[in-house]
PDB file of N, CA and C in Angstrom:
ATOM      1  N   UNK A  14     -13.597  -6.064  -6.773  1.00  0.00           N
ATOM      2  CA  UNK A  14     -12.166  -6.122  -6.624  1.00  0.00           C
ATOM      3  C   UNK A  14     -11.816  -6.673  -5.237  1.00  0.00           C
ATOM      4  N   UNK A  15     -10.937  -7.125  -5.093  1.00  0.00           N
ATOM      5  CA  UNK A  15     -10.494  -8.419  -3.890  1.00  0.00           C
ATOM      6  C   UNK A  15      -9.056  -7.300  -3.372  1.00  0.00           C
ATOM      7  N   UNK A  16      -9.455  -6.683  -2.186  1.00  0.00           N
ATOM      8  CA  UNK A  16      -8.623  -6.079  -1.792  1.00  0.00           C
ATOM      9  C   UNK A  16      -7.255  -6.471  -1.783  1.00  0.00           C
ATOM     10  N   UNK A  17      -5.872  -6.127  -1.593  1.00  0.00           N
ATOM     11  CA  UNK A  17      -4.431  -6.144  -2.087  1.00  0.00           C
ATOM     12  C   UNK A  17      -4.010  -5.682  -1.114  1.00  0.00           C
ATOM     13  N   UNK A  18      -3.041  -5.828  -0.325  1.00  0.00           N
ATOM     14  CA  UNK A  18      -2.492  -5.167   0.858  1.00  0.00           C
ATOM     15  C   UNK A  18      -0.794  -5.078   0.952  1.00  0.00           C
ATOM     16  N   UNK A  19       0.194  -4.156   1.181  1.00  0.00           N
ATOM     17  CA  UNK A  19       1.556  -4.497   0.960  1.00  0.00           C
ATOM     18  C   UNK A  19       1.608  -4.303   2.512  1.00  0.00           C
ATOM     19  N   UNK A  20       3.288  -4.959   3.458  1.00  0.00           N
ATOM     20  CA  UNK A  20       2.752  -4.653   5.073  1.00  0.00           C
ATOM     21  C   UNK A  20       4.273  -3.887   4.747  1.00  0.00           C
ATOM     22  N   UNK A  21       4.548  -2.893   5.742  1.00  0.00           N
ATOM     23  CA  UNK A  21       6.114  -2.526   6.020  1.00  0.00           C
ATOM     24  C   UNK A  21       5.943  -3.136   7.709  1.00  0.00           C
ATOM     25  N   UNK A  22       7.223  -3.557   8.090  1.00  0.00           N
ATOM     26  CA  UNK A  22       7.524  -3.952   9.205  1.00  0.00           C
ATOM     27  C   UNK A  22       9.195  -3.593   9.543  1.00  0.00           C
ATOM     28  N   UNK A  23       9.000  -2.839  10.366  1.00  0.00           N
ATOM     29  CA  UNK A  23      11.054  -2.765  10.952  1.00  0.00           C
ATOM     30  C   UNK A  23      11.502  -1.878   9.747  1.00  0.00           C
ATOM     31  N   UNK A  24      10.975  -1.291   8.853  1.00  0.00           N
ATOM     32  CA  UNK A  24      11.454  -0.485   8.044  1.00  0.00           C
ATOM     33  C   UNK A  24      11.825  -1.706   6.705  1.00  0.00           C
ATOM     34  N   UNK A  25      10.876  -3.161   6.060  1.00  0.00           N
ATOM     35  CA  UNK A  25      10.915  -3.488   5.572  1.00  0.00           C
ATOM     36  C   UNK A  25       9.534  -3.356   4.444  1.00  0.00           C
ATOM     37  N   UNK A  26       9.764  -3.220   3.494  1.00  0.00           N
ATOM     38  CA  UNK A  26       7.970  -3.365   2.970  1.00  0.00           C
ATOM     39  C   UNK A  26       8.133  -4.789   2.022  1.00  0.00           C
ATOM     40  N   UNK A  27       6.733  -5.568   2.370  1.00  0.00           N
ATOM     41  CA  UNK A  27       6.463  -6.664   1.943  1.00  0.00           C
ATOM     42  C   UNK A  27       5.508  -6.720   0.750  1.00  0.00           C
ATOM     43  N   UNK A  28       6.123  -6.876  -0.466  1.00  0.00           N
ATOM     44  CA  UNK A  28       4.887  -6.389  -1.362  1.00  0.00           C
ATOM     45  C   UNK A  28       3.512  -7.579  -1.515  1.00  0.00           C
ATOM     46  N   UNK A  29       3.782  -8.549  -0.623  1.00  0.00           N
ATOM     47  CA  UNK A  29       2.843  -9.512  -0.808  1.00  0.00           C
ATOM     48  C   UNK A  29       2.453 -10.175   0.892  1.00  0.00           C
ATOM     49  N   UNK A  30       1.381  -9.999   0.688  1.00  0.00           N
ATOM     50  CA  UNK A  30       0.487 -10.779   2.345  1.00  0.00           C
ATOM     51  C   UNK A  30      -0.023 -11.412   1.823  1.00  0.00           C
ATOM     52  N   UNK A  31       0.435 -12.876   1.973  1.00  0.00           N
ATOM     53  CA  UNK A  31      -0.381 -13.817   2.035  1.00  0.00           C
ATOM     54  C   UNK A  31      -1.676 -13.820   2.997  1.00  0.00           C
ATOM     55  N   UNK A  32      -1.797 -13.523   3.958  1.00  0.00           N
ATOM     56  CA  UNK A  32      -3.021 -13.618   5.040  1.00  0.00           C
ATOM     57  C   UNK A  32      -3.006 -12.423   6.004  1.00  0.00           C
ATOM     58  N   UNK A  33      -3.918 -11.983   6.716  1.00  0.00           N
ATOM     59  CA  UNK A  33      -4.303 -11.063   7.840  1.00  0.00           C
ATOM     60  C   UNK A  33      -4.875 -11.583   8.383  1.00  0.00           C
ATOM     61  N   UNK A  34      -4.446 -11.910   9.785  1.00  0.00           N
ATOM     62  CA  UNK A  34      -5.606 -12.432  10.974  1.00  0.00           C
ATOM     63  C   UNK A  34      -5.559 -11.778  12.072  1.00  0.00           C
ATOM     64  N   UNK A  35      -6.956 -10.920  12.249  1.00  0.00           N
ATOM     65  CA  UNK A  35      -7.309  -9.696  12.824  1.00  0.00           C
ATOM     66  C   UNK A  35      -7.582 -10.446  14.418  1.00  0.00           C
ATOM     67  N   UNK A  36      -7.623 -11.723  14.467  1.00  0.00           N
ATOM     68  CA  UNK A  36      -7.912 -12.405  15.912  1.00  0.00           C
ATOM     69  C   UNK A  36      -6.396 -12.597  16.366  1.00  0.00           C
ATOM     70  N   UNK A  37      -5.627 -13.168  15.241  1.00  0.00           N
ATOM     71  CA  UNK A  37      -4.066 -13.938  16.246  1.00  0.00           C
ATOM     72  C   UNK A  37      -3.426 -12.575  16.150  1.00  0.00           C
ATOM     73  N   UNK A  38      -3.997 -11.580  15.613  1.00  0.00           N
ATOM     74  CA  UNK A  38      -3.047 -10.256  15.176  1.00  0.00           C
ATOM     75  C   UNK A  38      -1.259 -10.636  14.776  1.00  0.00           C
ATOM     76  N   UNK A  39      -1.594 -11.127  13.471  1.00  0.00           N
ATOM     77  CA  UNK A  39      -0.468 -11.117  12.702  1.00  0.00           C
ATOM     78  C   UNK A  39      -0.753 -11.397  11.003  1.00  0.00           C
ATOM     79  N   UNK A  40       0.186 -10.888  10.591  1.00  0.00           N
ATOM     80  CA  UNK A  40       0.300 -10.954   9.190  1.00  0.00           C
ATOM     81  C   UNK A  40       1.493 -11.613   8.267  1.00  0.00           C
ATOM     82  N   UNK A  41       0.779 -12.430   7.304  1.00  0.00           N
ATOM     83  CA  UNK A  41       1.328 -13.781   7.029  1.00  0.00           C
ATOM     84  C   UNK A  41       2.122 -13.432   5.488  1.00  0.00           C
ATOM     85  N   UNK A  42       3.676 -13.815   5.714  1.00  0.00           N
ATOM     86  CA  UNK A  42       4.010 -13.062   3.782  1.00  0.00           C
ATOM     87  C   UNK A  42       4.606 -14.427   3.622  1.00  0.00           C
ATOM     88  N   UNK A  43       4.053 -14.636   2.384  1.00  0.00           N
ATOM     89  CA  UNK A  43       5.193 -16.151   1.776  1.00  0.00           C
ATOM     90  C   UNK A  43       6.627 -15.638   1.578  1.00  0.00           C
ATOM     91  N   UNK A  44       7.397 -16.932   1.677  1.00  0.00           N
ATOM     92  CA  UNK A  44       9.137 -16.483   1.452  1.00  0.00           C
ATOM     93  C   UNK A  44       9.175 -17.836   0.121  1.00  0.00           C
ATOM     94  N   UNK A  45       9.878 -16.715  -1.279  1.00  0.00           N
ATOM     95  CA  UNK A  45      10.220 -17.675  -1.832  1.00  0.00           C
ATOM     96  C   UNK A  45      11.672 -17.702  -2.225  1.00  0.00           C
ATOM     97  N   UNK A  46      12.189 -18.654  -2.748  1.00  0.00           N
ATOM     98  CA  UNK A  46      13.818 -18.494  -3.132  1.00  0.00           C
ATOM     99  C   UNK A  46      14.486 -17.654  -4.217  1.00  0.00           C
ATOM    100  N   UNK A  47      15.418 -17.003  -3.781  1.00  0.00           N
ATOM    101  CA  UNK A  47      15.490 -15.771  -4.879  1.00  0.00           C
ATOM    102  C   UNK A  47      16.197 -16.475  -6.107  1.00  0.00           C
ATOM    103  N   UNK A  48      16.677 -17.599  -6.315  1.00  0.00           N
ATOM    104  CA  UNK A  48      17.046 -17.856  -7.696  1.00  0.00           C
ATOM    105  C   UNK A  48      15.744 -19.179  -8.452  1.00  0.00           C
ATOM    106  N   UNK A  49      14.820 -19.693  -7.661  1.00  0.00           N
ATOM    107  CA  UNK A  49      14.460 -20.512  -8.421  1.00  0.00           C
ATOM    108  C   UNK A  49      12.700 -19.910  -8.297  1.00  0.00           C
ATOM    109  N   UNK A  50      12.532 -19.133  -7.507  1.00  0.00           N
ATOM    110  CA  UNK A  50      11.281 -18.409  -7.082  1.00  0.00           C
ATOM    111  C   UNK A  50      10.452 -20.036  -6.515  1.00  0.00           C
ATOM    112  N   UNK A  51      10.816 -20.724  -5.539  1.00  0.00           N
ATOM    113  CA  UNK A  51      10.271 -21.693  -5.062  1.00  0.00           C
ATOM    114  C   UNK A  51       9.906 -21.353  -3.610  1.00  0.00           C
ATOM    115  N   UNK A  52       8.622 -22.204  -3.711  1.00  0.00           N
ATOM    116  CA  UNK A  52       7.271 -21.331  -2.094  1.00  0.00           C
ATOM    117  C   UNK A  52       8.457 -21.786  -1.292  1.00  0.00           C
ATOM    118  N   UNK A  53       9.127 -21.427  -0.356  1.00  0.00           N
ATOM    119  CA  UNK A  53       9.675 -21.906   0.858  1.00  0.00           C
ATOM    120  C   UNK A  53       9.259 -21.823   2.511  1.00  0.00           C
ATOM    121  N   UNK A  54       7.681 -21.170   2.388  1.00  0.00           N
ATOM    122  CA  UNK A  54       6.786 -20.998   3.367  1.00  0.00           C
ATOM    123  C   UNK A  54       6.319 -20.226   4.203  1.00  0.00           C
ATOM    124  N   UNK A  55       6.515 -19.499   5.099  1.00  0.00           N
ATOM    125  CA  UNK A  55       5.253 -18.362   5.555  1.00  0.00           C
ATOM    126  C   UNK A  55       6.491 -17.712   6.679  1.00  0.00           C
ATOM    127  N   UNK A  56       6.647 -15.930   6.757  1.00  0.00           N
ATOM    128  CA  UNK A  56       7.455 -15.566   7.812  1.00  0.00           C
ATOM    129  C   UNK A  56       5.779 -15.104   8.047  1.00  0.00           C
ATOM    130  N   UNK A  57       5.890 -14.518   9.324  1.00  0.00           N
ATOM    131  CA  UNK A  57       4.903 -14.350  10.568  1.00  0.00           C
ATOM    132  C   UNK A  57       5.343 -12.810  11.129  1.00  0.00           C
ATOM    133  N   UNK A  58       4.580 -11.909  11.187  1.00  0.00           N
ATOM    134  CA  UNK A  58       4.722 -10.541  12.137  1.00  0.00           C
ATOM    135  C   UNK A  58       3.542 -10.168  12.969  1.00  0.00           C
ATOM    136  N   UNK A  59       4.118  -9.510  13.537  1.00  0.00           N
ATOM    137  CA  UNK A  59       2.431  -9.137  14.335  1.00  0.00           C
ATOM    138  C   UNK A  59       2.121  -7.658  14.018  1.00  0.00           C
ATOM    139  N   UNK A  60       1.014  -7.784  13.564  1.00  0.00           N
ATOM    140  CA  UNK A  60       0.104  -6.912  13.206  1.00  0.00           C
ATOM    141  C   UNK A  60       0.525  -5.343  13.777  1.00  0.00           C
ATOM    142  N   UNK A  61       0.466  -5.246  15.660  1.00  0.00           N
ATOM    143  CA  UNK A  61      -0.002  -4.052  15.854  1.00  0.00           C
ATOM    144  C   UNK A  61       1.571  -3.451  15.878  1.00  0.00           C
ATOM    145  N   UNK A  62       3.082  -3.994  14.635  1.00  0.00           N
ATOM    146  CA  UNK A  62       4.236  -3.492  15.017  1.00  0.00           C
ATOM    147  C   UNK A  62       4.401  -3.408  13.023  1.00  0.00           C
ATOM    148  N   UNK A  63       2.801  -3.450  12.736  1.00  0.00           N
ATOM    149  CA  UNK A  63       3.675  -3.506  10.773  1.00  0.00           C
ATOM    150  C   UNK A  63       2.471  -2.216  10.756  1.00  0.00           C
ATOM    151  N   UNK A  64       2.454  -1.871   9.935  1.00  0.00           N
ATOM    152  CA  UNK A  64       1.519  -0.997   8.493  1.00  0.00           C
ATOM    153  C   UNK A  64       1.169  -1.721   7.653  1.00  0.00           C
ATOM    154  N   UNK A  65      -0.261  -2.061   7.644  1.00  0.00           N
ATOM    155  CA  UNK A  65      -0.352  -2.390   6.255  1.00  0.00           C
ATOM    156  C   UNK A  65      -0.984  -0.776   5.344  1.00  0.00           C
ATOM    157  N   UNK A  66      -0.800  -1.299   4.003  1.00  0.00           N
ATOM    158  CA  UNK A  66      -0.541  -0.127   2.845  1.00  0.00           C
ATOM    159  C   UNK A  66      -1.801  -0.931   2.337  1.00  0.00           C
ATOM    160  N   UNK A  67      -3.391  -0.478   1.713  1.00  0.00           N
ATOM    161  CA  UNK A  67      -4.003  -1.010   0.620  1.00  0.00           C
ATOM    162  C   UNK A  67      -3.886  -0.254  -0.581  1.00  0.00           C
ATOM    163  N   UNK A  68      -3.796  -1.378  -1.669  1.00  0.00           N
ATOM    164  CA  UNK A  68      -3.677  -0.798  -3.093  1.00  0.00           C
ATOM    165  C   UNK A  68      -4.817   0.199  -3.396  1.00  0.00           C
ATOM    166  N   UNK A  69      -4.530   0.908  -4.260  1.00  0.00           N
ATOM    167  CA  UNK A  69      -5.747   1.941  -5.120  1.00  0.00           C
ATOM    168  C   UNK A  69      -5.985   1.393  -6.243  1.00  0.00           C
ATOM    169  N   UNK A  70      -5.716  -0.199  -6.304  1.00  0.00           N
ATOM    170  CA  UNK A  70      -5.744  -0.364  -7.741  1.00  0.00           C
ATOM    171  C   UNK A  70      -5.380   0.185  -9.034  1.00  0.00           C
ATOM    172  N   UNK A  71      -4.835   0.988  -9.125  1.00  0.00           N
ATOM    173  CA  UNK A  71      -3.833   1.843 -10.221  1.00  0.00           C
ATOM    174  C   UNK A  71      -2.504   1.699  -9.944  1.00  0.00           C
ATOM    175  N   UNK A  72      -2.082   2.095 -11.434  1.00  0.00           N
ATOM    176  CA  UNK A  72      -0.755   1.600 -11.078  1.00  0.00           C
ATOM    177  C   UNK A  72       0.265   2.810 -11.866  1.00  0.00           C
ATOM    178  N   UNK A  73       1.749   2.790 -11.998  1.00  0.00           N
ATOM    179  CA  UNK A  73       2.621   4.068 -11.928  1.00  0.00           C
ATOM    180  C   UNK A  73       2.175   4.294 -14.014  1.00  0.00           C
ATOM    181  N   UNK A  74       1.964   5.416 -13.999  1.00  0.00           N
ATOM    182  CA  UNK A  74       2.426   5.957 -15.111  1.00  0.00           C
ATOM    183  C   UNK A  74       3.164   5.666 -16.541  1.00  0.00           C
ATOM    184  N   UNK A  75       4.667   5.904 -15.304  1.00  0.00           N
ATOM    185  CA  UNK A  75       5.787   5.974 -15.838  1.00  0.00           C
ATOM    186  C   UNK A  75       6.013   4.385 -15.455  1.00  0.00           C
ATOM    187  N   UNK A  76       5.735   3.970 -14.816  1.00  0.00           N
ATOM    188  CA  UNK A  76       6.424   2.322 -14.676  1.00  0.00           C
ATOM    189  C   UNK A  76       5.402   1.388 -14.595  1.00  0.00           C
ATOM    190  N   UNK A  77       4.791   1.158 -15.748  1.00  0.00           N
ATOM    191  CA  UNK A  77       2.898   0.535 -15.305  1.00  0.00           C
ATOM    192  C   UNK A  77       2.730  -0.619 -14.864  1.00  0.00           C
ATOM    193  N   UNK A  78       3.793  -1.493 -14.527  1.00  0.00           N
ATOM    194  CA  UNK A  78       3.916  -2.910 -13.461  1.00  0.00           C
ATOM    195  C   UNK A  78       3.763  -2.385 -12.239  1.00  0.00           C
ATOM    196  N   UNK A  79       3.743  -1.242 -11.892  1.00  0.00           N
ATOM    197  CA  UNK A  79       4.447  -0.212 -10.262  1.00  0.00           C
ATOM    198  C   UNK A  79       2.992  -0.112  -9.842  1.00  0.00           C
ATOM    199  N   UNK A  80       2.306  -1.046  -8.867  1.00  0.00           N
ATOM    200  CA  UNK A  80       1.173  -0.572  -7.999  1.00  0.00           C
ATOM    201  C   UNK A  80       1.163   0.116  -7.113  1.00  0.00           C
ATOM    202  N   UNK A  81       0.511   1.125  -6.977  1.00  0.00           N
ATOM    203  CA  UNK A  81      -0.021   2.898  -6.238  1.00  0.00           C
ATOM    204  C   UNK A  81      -0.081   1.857  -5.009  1.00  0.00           C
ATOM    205  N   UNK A  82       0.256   2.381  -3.694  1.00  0.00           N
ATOM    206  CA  UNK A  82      -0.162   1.570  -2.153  1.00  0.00           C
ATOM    207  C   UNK A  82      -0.658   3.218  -1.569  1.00  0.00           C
ATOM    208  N   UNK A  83      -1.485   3.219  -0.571  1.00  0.00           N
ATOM    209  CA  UNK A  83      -1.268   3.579   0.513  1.00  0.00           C
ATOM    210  C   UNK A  83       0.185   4.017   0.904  1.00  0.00           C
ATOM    211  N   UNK A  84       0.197   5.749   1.109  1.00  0.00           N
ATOM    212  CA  UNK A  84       1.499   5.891   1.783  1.00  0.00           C
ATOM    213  C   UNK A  84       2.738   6.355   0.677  1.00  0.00           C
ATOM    214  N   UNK A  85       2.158   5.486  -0.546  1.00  0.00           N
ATOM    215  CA  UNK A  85       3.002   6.134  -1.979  1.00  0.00           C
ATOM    216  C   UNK A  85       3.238   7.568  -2.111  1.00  0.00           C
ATOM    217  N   UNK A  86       4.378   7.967  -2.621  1.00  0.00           N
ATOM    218  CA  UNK A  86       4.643   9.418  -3.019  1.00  0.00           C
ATOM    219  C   UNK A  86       4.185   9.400  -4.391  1.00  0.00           C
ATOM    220  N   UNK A  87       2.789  10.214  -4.492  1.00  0.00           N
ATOM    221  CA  UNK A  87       2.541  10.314  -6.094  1.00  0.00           C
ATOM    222  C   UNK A  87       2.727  11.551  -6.826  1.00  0.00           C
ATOM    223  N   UNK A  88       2.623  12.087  -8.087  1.00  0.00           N
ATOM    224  CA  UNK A  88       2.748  12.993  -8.838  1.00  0.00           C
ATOM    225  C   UNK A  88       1.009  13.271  -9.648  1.00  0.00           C
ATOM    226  N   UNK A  89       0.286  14.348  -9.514  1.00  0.00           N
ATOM    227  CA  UNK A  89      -0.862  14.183  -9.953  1.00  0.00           C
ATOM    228  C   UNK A  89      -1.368  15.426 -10.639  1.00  0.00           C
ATOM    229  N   UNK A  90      -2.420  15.838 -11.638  1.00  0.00           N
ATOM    230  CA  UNK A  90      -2.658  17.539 -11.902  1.00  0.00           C
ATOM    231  C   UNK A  90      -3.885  17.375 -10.693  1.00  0.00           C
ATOM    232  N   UNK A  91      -3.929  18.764 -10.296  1.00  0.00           N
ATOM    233  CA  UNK A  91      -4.965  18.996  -9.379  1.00  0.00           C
ATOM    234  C   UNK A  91      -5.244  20.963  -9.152  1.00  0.00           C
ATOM    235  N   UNK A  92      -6.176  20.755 -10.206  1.00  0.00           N
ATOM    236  CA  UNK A  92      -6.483  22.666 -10.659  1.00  0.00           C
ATOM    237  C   UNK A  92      -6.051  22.782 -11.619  1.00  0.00           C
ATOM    238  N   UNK A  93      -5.169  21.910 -12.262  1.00  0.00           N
ATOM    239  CA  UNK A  93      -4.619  22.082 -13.647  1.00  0.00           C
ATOM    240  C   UNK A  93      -3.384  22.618 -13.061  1.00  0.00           C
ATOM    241  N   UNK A  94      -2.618  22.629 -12.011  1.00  0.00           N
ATOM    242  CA  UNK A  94      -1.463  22.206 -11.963  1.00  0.00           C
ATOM    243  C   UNK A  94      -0.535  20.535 -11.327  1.00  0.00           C
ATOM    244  N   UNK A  95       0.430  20.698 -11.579  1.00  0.00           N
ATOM    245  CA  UNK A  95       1.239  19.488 -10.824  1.00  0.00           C
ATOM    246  C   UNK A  95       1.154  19.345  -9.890  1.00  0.00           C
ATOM    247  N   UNK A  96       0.520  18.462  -8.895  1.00  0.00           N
ATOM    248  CA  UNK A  96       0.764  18.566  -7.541  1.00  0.00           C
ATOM    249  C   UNK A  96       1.103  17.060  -6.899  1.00  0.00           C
ATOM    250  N   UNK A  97       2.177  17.405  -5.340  1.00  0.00           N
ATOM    251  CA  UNK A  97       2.910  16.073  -5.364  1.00  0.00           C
ATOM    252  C   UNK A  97       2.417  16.109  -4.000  1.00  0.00           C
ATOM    253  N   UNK A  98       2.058  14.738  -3.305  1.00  0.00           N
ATOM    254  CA  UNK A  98       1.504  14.514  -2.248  1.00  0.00           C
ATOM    255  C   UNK A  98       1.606  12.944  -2.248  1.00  0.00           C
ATOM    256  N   UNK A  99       1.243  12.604  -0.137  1.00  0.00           N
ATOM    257  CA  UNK A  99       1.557  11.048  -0.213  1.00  0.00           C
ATOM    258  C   UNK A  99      -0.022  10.601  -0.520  1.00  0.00           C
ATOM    259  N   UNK A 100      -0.107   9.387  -0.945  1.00  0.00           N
ATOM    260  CA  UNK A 100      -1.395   8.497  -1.001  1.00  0.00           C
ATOM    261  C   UNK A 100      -1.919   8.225   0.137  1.00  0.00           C
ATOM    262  N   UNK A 101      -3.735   8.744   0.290  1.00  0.00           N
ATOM    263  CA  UNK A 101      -4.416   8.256   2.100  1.00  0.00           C
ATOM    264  C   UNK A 101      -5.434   7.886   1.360  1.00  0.00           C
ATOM    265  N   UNK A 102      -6.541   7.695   2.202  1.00  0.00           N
ATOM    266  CA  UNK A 102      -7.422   6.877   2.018  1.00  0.00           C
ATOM    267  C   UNK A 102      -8.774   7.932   2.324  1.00  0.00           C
ATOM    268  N   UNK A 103      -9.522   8.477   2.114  1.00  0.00           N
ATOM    269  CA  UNK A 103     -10.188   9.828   2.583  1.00  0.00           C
ATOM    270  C   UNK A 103     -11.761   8.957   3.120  1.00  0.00           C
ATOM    271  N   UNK A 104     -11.467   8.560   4.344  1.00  0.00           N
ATOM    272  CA  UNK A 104     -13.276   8.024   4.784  1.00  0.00           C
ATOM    273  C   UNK A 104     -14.387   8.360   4.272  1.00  0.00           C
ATOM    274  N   UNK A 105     -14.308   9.808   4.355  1.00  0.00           N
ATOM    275  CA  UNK A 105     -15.579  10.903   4.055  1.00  0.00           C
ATOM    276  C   UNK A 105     -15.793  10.683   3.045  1.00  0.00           C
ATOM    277  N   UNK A 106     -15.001  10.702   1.514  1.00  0.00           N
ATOM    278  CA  UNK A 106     -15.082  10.992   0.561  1.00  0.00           C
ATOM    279  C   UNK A 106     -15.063   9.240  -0.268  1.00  0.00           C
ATOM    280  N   UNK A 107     -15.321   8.300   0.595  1.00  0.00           N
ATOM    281  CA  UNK A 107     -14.466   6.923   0.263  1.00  0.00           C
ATOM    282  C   UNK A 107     -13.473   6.632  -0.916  1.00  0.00           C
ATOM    283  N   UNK A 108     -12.595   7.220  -1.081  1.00  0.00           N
ATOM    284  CA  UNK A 108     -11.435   7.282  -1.975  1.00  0.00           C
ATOM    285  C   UNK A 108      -9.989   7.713  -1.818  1.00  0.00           C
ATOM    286  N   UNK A 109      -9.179   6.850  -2.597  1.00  0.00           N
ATOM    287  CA  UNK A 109      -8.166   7.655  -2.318  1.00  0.00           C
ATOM    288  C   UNK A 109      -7.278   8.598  -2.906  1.00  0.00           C
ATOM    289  N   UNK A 110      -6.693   9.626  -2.172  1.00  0.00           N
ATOM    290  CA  UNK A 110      -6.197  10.708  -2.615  1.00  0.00           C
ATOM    291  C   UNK A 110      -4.896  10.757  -2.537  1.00  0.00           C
ATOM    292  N   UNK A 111      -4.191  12.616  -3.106  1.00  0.00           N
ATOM    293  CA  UNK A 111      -2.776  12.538  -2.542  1.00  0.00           C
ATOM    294  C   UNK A 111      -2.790  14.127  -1.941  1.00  0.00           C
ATOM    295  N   UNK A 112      -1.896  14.146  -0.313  1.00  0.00           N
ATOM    296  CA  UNK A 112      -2.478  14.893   0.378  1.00  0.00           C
ATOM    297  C   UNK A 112      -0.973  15.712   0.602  1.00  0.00           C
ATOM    298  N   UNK A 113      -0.960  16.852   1.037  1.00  0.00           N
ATOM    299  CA  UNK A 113       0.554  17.471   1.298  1.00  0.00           C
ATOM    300  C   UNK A 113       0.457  18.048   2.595  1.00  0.00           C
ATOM    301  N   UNK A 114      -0.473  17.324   3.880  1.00  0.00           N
ATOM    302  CA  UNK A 114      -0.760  17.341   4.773  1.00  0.00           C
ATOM    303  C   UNK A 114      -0.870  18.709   5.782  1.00  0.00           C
ATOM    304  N   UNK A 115      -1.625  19.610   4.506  1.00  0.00           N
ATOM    305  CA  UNK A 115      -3.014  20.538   4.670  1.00  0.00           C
ATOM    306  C   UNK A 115      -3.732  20.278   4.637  1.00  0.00           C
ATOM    307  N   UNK A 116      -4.208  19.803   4.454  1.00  0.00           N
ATOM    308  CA  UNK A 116      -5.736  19.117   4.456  1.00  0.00           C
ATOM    309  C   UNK A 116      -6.336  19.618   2.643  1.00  0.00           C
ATOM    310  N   UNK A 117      -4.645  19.733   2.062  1.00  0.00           N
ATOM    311  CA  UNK A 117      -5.467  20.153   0.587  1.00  0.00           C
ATOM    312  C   UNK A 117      -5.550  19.192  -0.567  1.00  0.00           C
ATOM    313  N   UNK A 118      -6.615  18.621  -0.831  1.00  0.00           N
ATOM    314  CA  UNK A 118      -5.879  17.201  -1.142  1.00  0.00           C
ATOM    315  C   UNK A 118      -6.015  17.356  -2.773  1.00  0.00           C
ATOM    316  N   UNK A 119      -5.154  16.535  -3.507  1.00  0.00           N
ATOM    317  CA  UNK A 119      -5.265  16.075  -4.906  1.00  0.00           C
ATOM    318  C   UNK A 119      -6.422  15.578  -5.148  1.00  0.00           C
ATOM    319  N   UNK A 120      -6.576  15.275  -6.632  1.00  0.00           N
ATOM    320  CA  UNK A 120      -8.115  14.567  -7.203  1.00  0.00           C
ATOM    321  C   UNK A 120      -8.405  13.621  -6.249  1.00  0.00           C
ATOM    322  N   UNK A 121      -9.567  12.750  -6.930  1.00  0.00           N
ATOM    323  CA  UNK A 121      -9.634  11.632  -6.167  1.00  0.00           C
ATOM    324  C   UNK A 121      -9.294  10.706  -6.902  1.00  0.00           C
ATOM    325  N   UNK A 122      -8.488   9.775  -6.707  1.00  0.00           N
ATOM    326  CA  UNK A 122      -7.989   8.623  -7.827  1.00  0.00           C
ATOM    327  C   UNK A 122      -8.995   7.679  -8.553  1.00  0.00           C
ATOM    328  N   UNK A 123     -10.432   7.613  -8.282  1.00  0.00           N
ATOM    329  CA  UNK A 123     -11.241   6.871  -8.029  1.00  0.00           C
ATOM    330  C   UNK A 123     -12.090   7.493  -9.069  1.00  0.00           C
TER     331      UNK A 123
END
């Protein structure tokens, strides 16, 4: 799988990065036109002022076009009850989870 990345910047989220360049530190989103969806070419941010979000590759449930990011508020069973927590990324465990920042986390999505 070919990693997926969404960036928020300024309190915007970009559901598409075109590029990451970890040397010029910035991140590259195409702009296209909202009535004809035509490429109109590349806005530019810098890296160490966005978030990027990586996908979990899954996607919503209830809305199954809706890709899970990093940072998502999900809904999940965990013990065999409901439990609601944001989406992280768990190093240790390499997967990602949903956490209610106890350190008690939901399944692993993975």
């Amino acid at each position: 799988m070919i990693p997926k990345f969404r960036v928020a910047f300024k309190n915007k989220i970009f559901s598409e990065v075109g590029s990451i360049d970890f040397i010029d530190k910035t991140v590259t989103i195409p702009v296209y036109d909202k009535l004809d969806g035509e490429y109109l070419g590349d806005d530019v941010y810098v890296l160490d002022q966005s978030v990027l979000m990586q996908s979990t590759g899954l996607f919503d449930d209830s809305t199954p076009k809706k890709e899970i990011f990093e940072g998502d508020i999900v809904e999940t069973i965990y013990n065999g009850e409901l439990f609601t927590g944001v989406t992280v990324y768990d190093q240790e465990e390499t997967g990602f989870k949903a956490t209610n920042g106890r350190n008690e986390y939901g399944n692993n999505f993975c």
